[in-house]
XYZ file of C-alpha atoms in Angstrom:
703
model
C -21.778 14.895 -82.809
C -18.029 14.762 -82.840
C -16.223 14.895 -79.566
C -14.603 18.199 -78.743
C -11.032 18.146 -77.577
C -10.231 20.430 -74.680
C -6.644 21.427 -74.107
C -5.592 21.203 -70.453
C -2.383 23.026 -69.603
C 0.332 20.856 -68.144
C 1.394 22.319 -64.807
C 4.763 21.384 -63.426
C 6.407 22.422 -60.148
C 8.480 24.906 -62.134
C 5.333 26.790 -63.203
C 4.148 27.380 -59.610
C 5.294 30.598 -58.056
C 7.975 29.952 -55.471
C 8.508 26.325 -56.525
C 11.779 26.886 -58.323
C 14.457 24.345 -57.714
C 16.218 24.775 -54.404
C 13.374 26.641 -52.707
C 11.249 25.239 -49.837
C 7.779 24.014 -50.887
C 6.054 25.231 -47.666
C 4.115 21.981 -47.275
C 1.477 21.373 -44.615
C -0.466 18.355 -43.342
C -4.196 19.005 -43.089
C -6.090 17.020 -40.461
C -9.830 17.211 -39.912
C -10.805 16.315 -36.360
C -14.416 15.879 -37.420
C -13.580 13.449 -40.222
C -13.779 10.320 -38.036
C -17.182 11.312 -36.735
C -18.362 12.129 -40.239
C -17.381 8.686 -41.516
C -19.052 6.901 -38.576
C -22.203 8.960 -39.050
C -22.281 8.152 -42.731
C -21.685 4.431 -42.230
C -24.384 4.234 -39.560
C -26.878 5.976 -41.884
C -26.029 3.454 -44.598
C -26.602 0.605 -42.125
C -29.928 1.930 -40.902
C -31.121 2.435 -44.503
C -29.799 -0.969 -45.617
C -27.514 0.600 -48.233
C -24.424 -1.375 -49.315
C -24.855 -3.837 -46.437
C -23.408 -7.221 -47.358
C -23.947 -9.493 -44.353
C -26.844 -10.428 -42.090
C -26.320 -11.450 -38.446
C -29.011 -13.700 -37.000
C -29.492 -14.546 -33.315
C -32.596 -15.902 -31.578
C -34.741 -15.239 -34.655
C -33.748 -11.573 -34.970
C -31.623 -10.242 -37.852
C -29.204 -7.324 -38.043
C -27.740 -5.960 -41.331
C -24.148 -4.697 -41.396
C -21.030 -4.203 -43.522
C -18.312 -6.868 -43.491
C -15.538 -4.293 -43.753
C -16.801 -2.350 -40.715
C -17.206 -5.500 -38.593
C -13.758 -6.752 -39.607
C -12.147 -3.428 -38.738
C -13.461 -3.602 -35.162
C -13.471 -7.306 -34.283
C -10.768 -9.962 -34.541
C -13.560 -12.551 -34.564
C -15.212 -11.124 -37.690
C -11.856 -10.355 -39.334
C -10.870 -14.013 -39.134
C -14.333 -15.097 -40.279
C -14.498 -12.861 -43.369
C -10.822 -12.716 -44.361
C -9.877 -16.395 -44.345
C -11.173 -19.074 -46.693
C -13.855 -20.214 -44.292
C -17.358 -21.346 -45.068
C -18.770 -18.253 -43.350
C -16.765 -15.939 -45.631
C -18.986 -17.053 -48.536
C -22.271 -16.808 -46.651
C -24.514 -13.773 -46.707
C -26.145 -14.712 -43.395
C -24.278 -15.645 -40.193
C -25.919 -17.384 -37.247
C -24.491 -16.194 -33.928
C -25.048 -18.599 -31.073
C -24.876 -17.763 -27.343
C -25.350 -14.044 -28.008
C -28.563 -12.279 -27.078
C -30.279 -9.921 -29.560
C -29.882 -7.063 -27.076
C -26.145 -7.739 -26.769
C -25.511 -7.722 -30.546
C -27.758 -4.677 -31.036
C -25.825 -2.636 -28.469
C -22.487 -3.753 -29.909
C -23.491 -2.773 -33.439
C -24.541 0.639 -32.105
C -21.085 0.966 -30.508
C -19.259 -0.170 -33.660
C -21.072 2.370 -35.831
C -21.289 5.289 -33.348
C -18.490 4.695 -30.754
C -21.157 5.091 -28.059
C -22.253 2.374 -25.635
C -25.086 2.627 -23.115
C -24.338 0.416 -20.098
C -26.493 -0.256 -17.050
C -26.932 -3.004 -14.484
C -29.722 -4.570 -16.544
C -27.711 -5.040 -19.766
C -24.113 -5.314 -18.568
C -23.955 -9.108 -18.606
C -25.464 -9.406 -22.093
C -23.057 -6.801 -23.459
C -20.076 -8.437 -21.778
C -21.075 -11.868 -23.050
C -21.443 -10.619 -26.628
C -18.214 -8.571 -26.523
C -16.248 -11.534 -25.184
C -17.701 -13.789 -27.893
C -16.794 -11.538 -30.844
C -13.530 -10.397 -29.172
C -14.352 -6.703 -28.950
C -11.680 -5.898 -26.361
C -12.487 -2.206 -25.947
C -16.033 -3.083 -24.869
C -14.816 -5.828 -22.535
C -12.549 -3.236 -20.893
C -15.438 -0.758 -20.655
C -17.624 -3.402 -18.995
C -14.841 -4.253 -16.563
C -14.422 -0.602 -15.575
C -18.178 -0.181 -15.206
C -18.498 -3.202 -12.906
C -15.494 -1.961 -10.956
C -17.244 1.365 -10.319
C -20.618 -0.196 -9.513
C -19.305 -2.780 -7.025
C -21.172 -2.557 -3.704
C -22.556 -4.651 -0.854
C -25.700 -5.532 -2.813
C -24.137 -6.870 -6.008
C -20.687 -8.209 -5.055
C -21.773 -11.851 -5.425
C -23.129 -11.249 -8.936
C -20.012 -9.307 -9.948
C -17.840 -12.116 -8.563
C -19.747 -14.685 -10.640
C -19.359 -12.527 -13.778
C -15.625 -12.038 -13.178
C -15.102 -15.787 -12.880
C -17.390 -16.632 -15.820
C -15.464 -14.365 -18.223
C -11.994 -14.778 -16.644
C -11.699 -11.089 -15.735
C -8.731 -11.448 -13.409
C -8.365 -7.786 -12.514
C -12.039 -7.510 -11.613
C -11.842 -10.815 -9.761
C -9.041 -9.500 -7.547
C -10.990 -6.279 -6.982
C -14.065 -8.210 -5.801
C -12.077 -10.389 -3.391
C -10.316 -7.291 -2.068
C -13.739 -5.648 -1.615
C -15.107 -8.696 0.256
C -12.119 -8.724 2.607
C -12.388 -4.992 3.200
C -16.051 -5.402 4.251
C -15.758 -8.904 5.677
C -17.399 -8.129 9.012
C -20.478 -6.637 7.325
C -20.681 -9.091 4.430
C -20.402 -12.129 6.692
C -23.654 -11.128 8.427
C -25.667 -11.180 5.185
C -27.379 -14.282 3.718
C -25.539 -13.769 0.411
C -22.228 -14.547 2.102
C -23.264 -18.144 2.626
C -23.797 -18.555 -1.133
C -20.004 -18.526 -1.531
C -18.472 -21.882 -2.375
C -15.715 -23.594 -0.418
C -13.234 -22.641 -3.143
C -14.285 -18.988 -2.959
C -14.010 -18.974 0.840
C -10.517 -20.398 0.542
C -9.561 -17.736 -2.015
C -10.811 -15.036 0.366
C -8.738 -16.385 3.248
C -5.646 -17.346 1.242
C -5.623 -14.315 -1.061
C -3.594 -12.181 1.346
C -5.925 -9.181 1.074
C -6.221 -6.659 3.941
C -9.203 -7.218 6.230
C -10.869 -4.795 8.616
C -11.470 -7.254 11.442
C -9.301 -9.186 13.872
C -8.095 -12.725 13.194
C -10.322 -14.188 15.908
C -13.266 -12.589 14.070
C -12.040 -14.185 10.825
C -12.089 -17.598 12.546
C -15.593 -16.931 13.842
C -16.773 -15.979 10.344
C -15.303 -19.181 8.910
C -16.957 -21.324 11.593
C -20.318 -19.695 10.888
C -19.938 -20.401 7.176
C -19.069 -24.043 7.896
C -22.032 -24.328 10.250
C -24.512 -23.022 7.642
C -23.094 -25.014 4.724
C -22.905 -28.296 6.624
C -26.003 -28.088 8.788
C -27.009 -31.658 7.901
C -27.402 -34.948 9.774
C -24.106 -36.636 10.596
C -24.883 -39.595 8.349
C -24.942 -37.427 5.216
C -21.588 -35.754 5.879
C -18.629 -37.896 4.934
C -15.314 -38.064 6.721
C -13.761 -36.523 3.619
C -15.971 -33.417 3.982
C -15.075 -33.093 7.655
C -11.375 -33.410 6.843
C -11.679 -30.760 4.121
C -13.123 -28.244 6.553
C -10.494 -29.003 9.177
C -7.902 -28.350 6.490
C -9.646 -25.088 5.564
C -9.318 -23.928 9.170
C -5.773 -25.181 9.599
C -4.368 -23.698 6.388
C -6.049 -20.303 6.365
C -6.368 -19.059 9.939
C -3.364 -17.199 11.358
C -3.420 -18.485 14.893
C -0.290 -16.496 15.763
C -2.495 -13.378 15.648
C -4.942 -14.876 18.187
C -4.468 -15.177 21.929
C -5.382 -18.408 23.684
C -7.978 -16.583 25.768
C -9.653 -15.203 22.634
C -9.691 -18.684 21.123
C -11.149 -20.243 24.262
C -13.856 -17.569 24.521
C -14.887 -18.073 20.890
C -15.135 -21.847 21.129
C -17.144 -21.628 24.345
C -19.721 -19.464 22.613
C -23.188 -21.004 22.317
C -23.338 -19.564 18.799
C -21.723 -22.647 17.282
C -23.812 -25.816 17.407
C -22.641 -28.249 14.721
C -24.831 -31.250 13.937
C -22.623 -32.592 11.145
C -19.678 -33.439 13.384
C -18.863 -33.730 17.030
C -18.111 -30.109 17.849
C -15.893 -31.129 20.740
C -13.734 -33.046 18.290
C -13.524 -29.923 16.105
C -12.741 -27.731 19.100
C -10.053 -30.144 20.237
C -8.490 -29.953 16.768
C -8.500 -26.131 16.831
C -7.152 -25.920 20.379
C -4.235 -28.242 19.563
C -3.091 -25.811 16.884
C -3.767 -22.859 19.183
C -1.749 -24.281 22.054
C 1.292 -24.547 19.787
C 0.943 -21.012 18.422
C -1.320 -18.680 20.395
C 0.459 -19.187 23.709
C 3.717 -17.912 22.183
C 2.198 -14.727 20.841
C 2.132 -11.443 22.762
C 0.429 -8.400 21.305
C 2.430 -5.190 21.615
C 0.415 -2.476 23.377
C 1.938 0.115 21.036
C 1.216 0.638 17.370
C -1.308 -2.194 17.392
C -2.570 -3.306 13.990
C -6.002 -4.900 13.789
C -4.885 -7.596 11.349
C -1.681 -8.132 9.372
C -3.369 -9.951 6.486
C -2.314 -8.519 3.142
C 0.076 -6.002 4.691
C 3.836 -5.646 4.307
C 6.192 -3.410 6.285
C 7.452 -0.577 4.070
C 9.879 2.295 4.440
C 8.145 5.522 3.455
C 9.659 8.869 2.453
C 7.524 11.863 3.363
C 7.796 15.242 1.666
C 11.083 17.111 1.415
C 12.812 18.649 -1.605
C 14.002 17.344 -4.949
C 15.403 19.076 -8.019
C 11.916 20.323 -8.946
C 11.448 22.008 -5.557
C 9.427 21.268 -2.441
C 7.046 18.304 -2.560
C 4.233 16.827 -0.464
C 4.543 13.413 -2.104
C 4.916 10.277 -0.030
C 6.683 7.288 -1.581
C 7.371 3.787 -0.303
C 9.565 0.748 -0.822
C 9.277 -2.744 0.623
C 12.604 -3.724 2.232
C 14.206 -6.990 1.119
C 12.889 -9.564 -1.280
C 9.918 -10.661 0.811
C 11.680 -13.736 2.188
C 11.206 -14.154 5.913
C 13.572 -15.672 8.375
C 12.195 -18.776 10.062
C 12.460 -20.088 13.584
C 10.796 -23.312 14.558
C 8.499 -23.329 17.544
C 7.410 -26.053 19.866
C 5.559 -26.062 23.156
C 8.889 -25.740 24.953
C 10.018 -22.602 23.106
C 11.524 -20.055 25.472
C 9.556 -16.996 26.487
C 12.038 -14.722 24.756
C 10.469 -15.583 21.406
C 7.113 -14.236 22.546
C 8.150 -10.628 22.020
C 7.327 -10.850 18.337
C 4.983 -8.090 17.252
C 3.684 -9.874 14.171
C 3.938 -13.374 12.788
C 2.750 -15.745 10.127
C 2.276 -19.479 10.322
C 3.361 -22.148 7.868
C 2.247 -25.709 8.375
C 3.654 -28.908 6.925
C 1.494 -31.998 7.186
C 1.991 -35.721 7.197
C -1.308 -36.754 5.649
C -3.181 -39.772 6.784
C -6.328 -41.056 5.117
C -9.231 -38.592 5.095
C -11.398 -41.076 6.913
C -9.112 -41.176 9.921
C -9.057 -37.395 10.210
C -5.827 -37.535 12.212
C -3.296 -35.606 10.162
C 0.017 -34.903 11.895
C 0.665 -31.170 12.029
C 4.119 -29.593 12.206
C 4.006 -25.856 12.802
C 6.746 -23.420 11.824
C 6.590 -19.777 12.859
C 7.606 -17.116 10.363
C 8.531 -13.850 12.062
C 7.323 -10.859 10.014
C 9.708 -8.518 11.739
C 12.889 -10.404 10.776
C 14.155 -11.062 7.285
C 17.012 -12.926 5.702
C 18.191 -9.694 4.058
C 16.741 -6.263 4.657
C 17.716 -4.401 1.492
C 16.002 -1.673 -0.475
C 16.103 -3.613 -3.739
C 12.477 -3.048 -4.676
C 10.976 -0.206 -6.657
C 10.084 3.058 -4.972
C 6.458 3.876 -5.705
C 4.093 6.765 -5.063
C 1.779 6.181 -2.112
C -0.140 9.413 -1.542
C 0.228 13.181 -1.101
C -0.116 15.258 2.061
C -3.459 17.127 1.667
C -2.053 20.585 2.392
C -0.180 23.364 0.654
C 3.403 22.265 0.030
C 5.186 22.428 3.380
C 8.276 21.366 5.321
C 9.573 20.949 8.881
C 6.446 19.110 10.046
C 6.189 16.325 12.631
C 5.647 12.714 11.553
C 4.721 9.623 13.603
C 2.941 6.291 13.083
C 0.375 5.110 15.642
C -1.836 2.046 15.142
C -0.546 1.948 11.547
C -1.940 5.409 10.853
C 0.472 8.031 9.562
C 0.218 11.404 11.307
C 1.588 14.561 9.636
C 1.257 17.548 11.978
C 2.292 21.180 11.927
C 5.059 22.560 9.703
C 5.640 25.682 7.683
C 5.255 26.951 4.130
C 6.479 29.945 2.160
C 4.395 32.595 0.434
C 6.333 35.329 -1.376
C 9.507 34.292 0.483
C 7.821 34.745 3.859
C 7.517 31.726 6.180
C 4.175 30.864 7.743
C 3.847 28.294 10.537
C 0.623 26.327 10.962
C -0.916 23.980 13.605
C -2.963 21.674 11.363
C -2.741 17.890 11.424
C -3.688 15.036 9.115
C -3.998 11.268 9.551
C -3.584 8.704 6.755
C -4.913 5.127 6.754
C -2.998 2.952 4.242
C -5.668 0.219 4.203
C -8.444 2.646 3.231
C -5.987 4.862 1.314
C -7.707 7.848 2.879
C -6.706 11.049 4.678
C -8.689 12.742 7.425
C -8.162 15.979 9.316
C -7.501 15.879 13.059
C -7.743 18.610 15.685
C -5.076 21.322 15.283
C -2.300 21.882 17.796
C -2.912 24.417 20.550
C -0.195 26.512 18.930
C 1.441 26.499 15.525
C 4.760 24.600 15.392
C 7.546 23.703 12.999
C 11.000 22.148 13.554
C 9.646 20.371 16.644
C 9.698 16.759 17.803
C 6.639 14.505 17.605
C 6.613 11.044 19.176
C 4.268 8.247 20.214
C 4.242 7.738 23.993
C 1.859 5.044 25.141
C -1.347 5.542 23.193
C -0.912 9.265 22.622
C 1.271 11.731 20.713
C 3.520 14.308 22.351
C 4.786 17.428 20.546
C 7.763 19.239 22.068
C 9.146 22.694 21.392
C 9.998 23.958 17.929
C 9.470 27.350 16.309
C 6.135 29.078 16.772
C 4.703 32.452 15.929
C 3.465 32.512 19.542
C 7.047 32.454 20.885
C 7.179 36.225 21.255
C 4.172 36.158 23.584
C 5.278 33.301 25.864
C 8.077 32.199 28.184
C 11.049 31.629 25.860
C 13.122 29.933 28.560
C 11.092 26.716 28.140
C 9.702 24.564 25.352
C 5.954 24.147 25.498
C 4.621 20.608 25.051
C 1.271 19.206 23.958
C -0.280 15.748 24.190
C -2.796 14.389 21.674
C -5.500 11.864 22.542
C -6.523 10.065 19.282
C -9.794 8.816 20.797
C -10.942 12.246 22.002
C -9.231 14.019 19.060
C -7.905 16.663 21.431
C -4.594 18.371 22.205
C -3.799 19.497 25.766
C -0.772 21.270 27.197
C 1.496 19.235 29.481
C 4.573 20.109 31.559
C 6.986 22.242 29.516
C 10.541 21.133 28.848
C 12.672 23.385 31.079
C 14.902 24.473 28.188
C 14.037 26.244 24.936
C 14.921 24.255 21.836
C 14.130 23.751 18.189
C 15.490 21.441 15.451
C 15.951 18.746 18.096
C 15.138 15.012 18.112
C 12.819 12.835 20.160
C 12.329 9.109 20.792
C 10.145 7.067 23.130
C 10.569 3.811 25.002
C 7.521 2.563 26.866
C 6.000 5.422 28.848
C 9.144 7.599 28.671
C 9.940 10.276 26.110
C 13.534 11.333 25.411
C 14.529 14.651 23.806
C 18.067 15.469 22.665
C 20.080 18.279 21.098
C 18.681 21.046 18.921
C 19.208 24.799 18.931
C 18.723 27.041 21.932
C 17.083 30.459 21.971
C 20.225 32.110 20.573
C 21.002 29.523 17.887
C 23.598 27.607 19.867
C 23.733 23.844 19.264
C 22.801 21.787 22.343
C 24.165 18.455 23.579
C 21.689 17.921 26.437
C 19.378 14.924 26.887
C 16.091 15.043 28.787
C 13.527 12.390 29.708
C 9.810 12.820 30.387
C 8.006 10.095 32.313
C 4.357 10.299 31.313
C 3.021 8.740 34.532
C 4.378 11.441 36.856
C 4.615 14.131 34.139
C 8.110 15.202 35.182
C 11.181 16.114 33.142
C 14.602 14.836 34.202
C 18.013 15.787 32.844
C 20.212 12.870 31.739
C 23.909 12.684 30.723
C 24.799 14.923 27.802
C 25.502 13.495 24.356
C 29.104 13.106 23.206
C 28.648 15.990 20.743
C 26.104 18.777 20.238
C 23.661 17.984 17.413
C 20.877 19.736 15.533
C 18.658 18.415 12.717
C 19.462 14.864 13.790
C 17.347 11.769 14.408
C 16.958 9.647 17.556
C 15.354 6.196 17.897
C 15.501 3.069 20.057
C 16.914 -0.339 19.119
C 17.170 -3.194 21.622
C 16.436 -0.955 24.655
C 19.094 1.557 23.635
C 18.903 5.136 22.396
C 20.719 5.911 19.136
C 21.427 9.360 17.707
C 22.362 9.717 14.059
C 23.023 12.536 11.603
C 22.827 16.258 12.201
C 25.500 18.895 12.608
C 27.232 21.116 15.162
C 29.379 24.243 15.015
C 33.119 24.781 15.336
C 34.305 28.403 15.305
C 31.021 29.490 13.793
C 31.191 26.925 10.974
C 28.801 24.007 10.590
C 30.372 20.562 10.844
C 28.579 17.334 9.956
C 28.202 14.841 12.806
C 30.038 11.747 11.533
C 29.203 9.235 14.256
C 26.250 7.193 15.441
C 26.215 7.275 19.236
C 24.378 5.053 21.684
C 22.975 5.344 25.228
C 22.006 2.199 27.142
C 18.742 2.947 28.934
C 19.055 0.035 31.358
C 22.736 0.138 32.215
C 23.654 0.461 35.895
C 25.873 3.393 34.969
C 24.376 4.738 31.721
C 26.674 6.740 29.483
C 27.031 7.638 25.820
C 29.485 5.849 23.557
C 30.242 5.895 19.848
C 28.940 2.906 17.885
C 30.231 3.606 14.378
C 31.200 6.342 11.948
C 28.951 7.192 9.004
C 30.765 6.571 5.679
C 29.113 9.569 3.984
C 27.853 12.148 6.511
C 25.101 14.310 4.994
C 22.830 17.217 5.806
C 19.061 16.710 5.913
C 19.010 12.989 5.133
C 16.014 10.797 5.874
C 16.962 8.332 8.627
C 14.858 5.400 9.834
C 15.434 2.210 11.840
C 13.941 -1.097 10.692
C 14.397 -3.700 13.423
C 18.194 -3.747 13.932
C 19.165 -1.822 10.793
C 19.547 1.913 10.238
C 18.837 3.392 6.805
C 20.145 6.777 5.670
C 18.333 7.941 2.532
C 19.275 10.980 0.471
C 20.636 14.214 1.942
C 23.650 16.138 0.692
C 27.198 17.000 1.687
C 28.104 20.637 2.100
C 29.394 21.009 -1.464
C 27.248 18.610 -3.504
C 23.523 19.293 -3.092
C 22.990 18.388 -6.759
C 25.386 15.442 -6.891
C 24.993 11.733 -6.412
C 25.014 11.648 -2.601
C 21.539 13.250 -2.535
C 20.173 9.955 -3.880
C 22.446 7.493 -2.103
C 21.134 4.960 0.418
C 23.356 3.552 3.145
C 22.454 0.906 5.695
C 24.112 0.063 8.996
C 23.513 -3.379 10.508
C 23.711 -2.921 14.287
C 24.198 -6.639 15.000
C 26.880 -7.160 12.331
C 28.502 -3.738 12.887
C 28.670 -3.385 9.124
C 27.747 -0.730 6.543
C 26.218 -1.338 3.131
C 25.742 0.849 0.068
C 22.276 0.062 -1.286
C 20.358 0.838 -4.432
C 19.948 4.594 -4.874
C 16.708 6.473 -4.472
C 15.500 7.451 -7.977
C 15.733 11.199 -7.263
C 18.025 13.586 -5.438
C 16.128 14.299 -2.194
C 16.763 16.166 1.045
C 14.926 17.626 4.062
C 12.481 14.717 3.982
C 11.335 12.416 6.776
C 11.308 8.615 6.770
C 9.157 6.188 8.761
C 7.851 2.596 8.818
C 4.286 1.790 7.780
C 2.451 -1.444 6.956
C 1.018 -1.066 3.441
C -1.201 -3.395 1.384
C 1.074 -5.589 -0.710
C -0.931 -5.367 -3.905
C -1.365 -1.768 -4.991
C -1.343 -0.328 -8.501
C 1.013 2.560 -7.825
C 3.256 4.392 -10.269
C 6.991 3.974 -9.916
C 9.109 6.944 -8.935
C 10.868 8.231 -12.040
C 14.460 9.379 -11.709
C 15.647 12.929 -12.339
C 16.405 12.078 -15.982
C 12.813 10.944 -16.584
C 13.768 7.273 -16.648
C 12.719 4.328 -14.541
C 15.069 2.906 -11.973
C 17.799 0.623 -13.286
C 17.102 -3.031 -12.778
C 19.657 -5.117 -10.963
C 21.365 -7.694 -13.126
C 20.924 -10.267 -10.416
C 18.569 -9.605 -7.544
C 20.037 -12.515 -5.594
C 23.581 -11.228 -5.774
C 24.962 -9.095 -2.970
C 27.179 -7.330 -5.479
C 24.159 -6.399 -7.582
C 22.018 -5.082 -4.748
C 24.346 -3.920 -1.996
C 28.002 -3.321 -1.386
C 29.611 -3.762 2.000
C 31.673 -0.775 3.085
């Protein structure tokens, strides 16, 4: 039968309606969101039925059929095997060694379905197989799973897995977990399975711990006792020297008092058979006598242990160009370099006022057999730095767990951040509240504390002794009380209770407070009629009496007061002249221990601003953000200035990434290694990097 020709009309763009030259073609891009799933479903059905499969994978006597193209698309290992001119590329059957049948079966299910069933029974086999064939997405999934499952029962196994497969992120997480639960973990038998190298990584890793340093030493001694509980003849001098070095290099004796050290070593708990314990104790006490005797713990703001922590400046709440915010951000001052001062047994007592320290040791090694290394000890003061500059990145720390608010009180006690009271707007109406919250940076956790006896905003909140004292401020209860005084409340953190104390005999709001020892000082603010005050009062907590002191040089409201070197400093704020607000341009000082105390001006602020965040770090004063009267949206709302009290010198520092105002600043010790997002500037860009971090011109400019 002859073929029949069929005429097919030739269609050109000109024959389609609306496709004439010069007209838009109205094109679209069609995308099917189910197409990927359809392909995977089809490929998996082909695999299960053995259709078009072209390679067999064999492991431990079991075989699995698959498609080379699918394996190559998912795995770099198979892509290299099948694409290059290798022997395996010509084979129809591939032997996979060191991979379990269960591991390869689960991976093939994932490759063909995108689904992976993980549990504690199969995780290691899946991880081993995924690492072998370089299936990175599965390795990442296993890492995240182990991260979520980490607990006190499996931390040793997870640690072994992280080291076996070089999972650095998981490895750091496990060591951080061990340090965070060190007191509990050290009491379990599993703890003594840790090797000497792992113990050293725990102690040298600079992770935060939730126990004191004397407890860390006790834990280390118990580990040594268990791991070396052998006859003396079987323990070499090298082993003994190694453990002495472990103690010497990783215990921070500057955080231990001599009495604590003596009490620990006198405990009957430690009975070493592998070495003369008196020789070990003598070795420990020699280090302690050079360090512990110089250390004095501050009774205020005591931190359990400084391991893994770094002092940060934090910015709390306030406003930026997007509006009010409850965000808290932080920045580590300086470059992390610490000033050094050598110590010897004859060091003067004045050096003992250090609140926190770290020890560095340099050794003149002798032979291990002699066990008589010469130890030179240098003290590194945490509270003093070569340069205290805000050159680091500002990062997000946390968010106040409350409706967006302002004009709250902020203090730090025992390295816990307290945010109390404040006000918020609903439909342009202000509401004042009494609620308080406490944040622990080590646990990264907020908790609610007892509310104030009365709601407050624009009040002062300070640490006095081991308690908090709130003074004055605005309150919705003002109309019902005596408005000639400012009511005061004291908070006991142990009892979680607020109680009223003696009222300040003068009404005030938008004032400042500072404490030195057991005395609270309150300055300035607005009186009942909105007048700006220049008065200064003191409250001695032991006799619970208020006393009026010499007035400040100028009235101030919305200012900040703090103590440096036994002196009161007032900074920022404003006053009125002929009904007009005027920015306070000076930093003034009041010597608390002068025979004839009086106020005097210390310096003038280069750029006076409203509502800046002001904080003192040792002997330096930082002024962050705020705005001048005519430039709320200009560059000064992001500027950072620093005044060095000792040098009597001002510096312009790296700007804050956003324009900010009406925020509060404070000091808080924060874990050094956190995975926090950087603060993005108002243009949606990251902060500019300095061209040279070591250059003063790049990081700060003297004024």
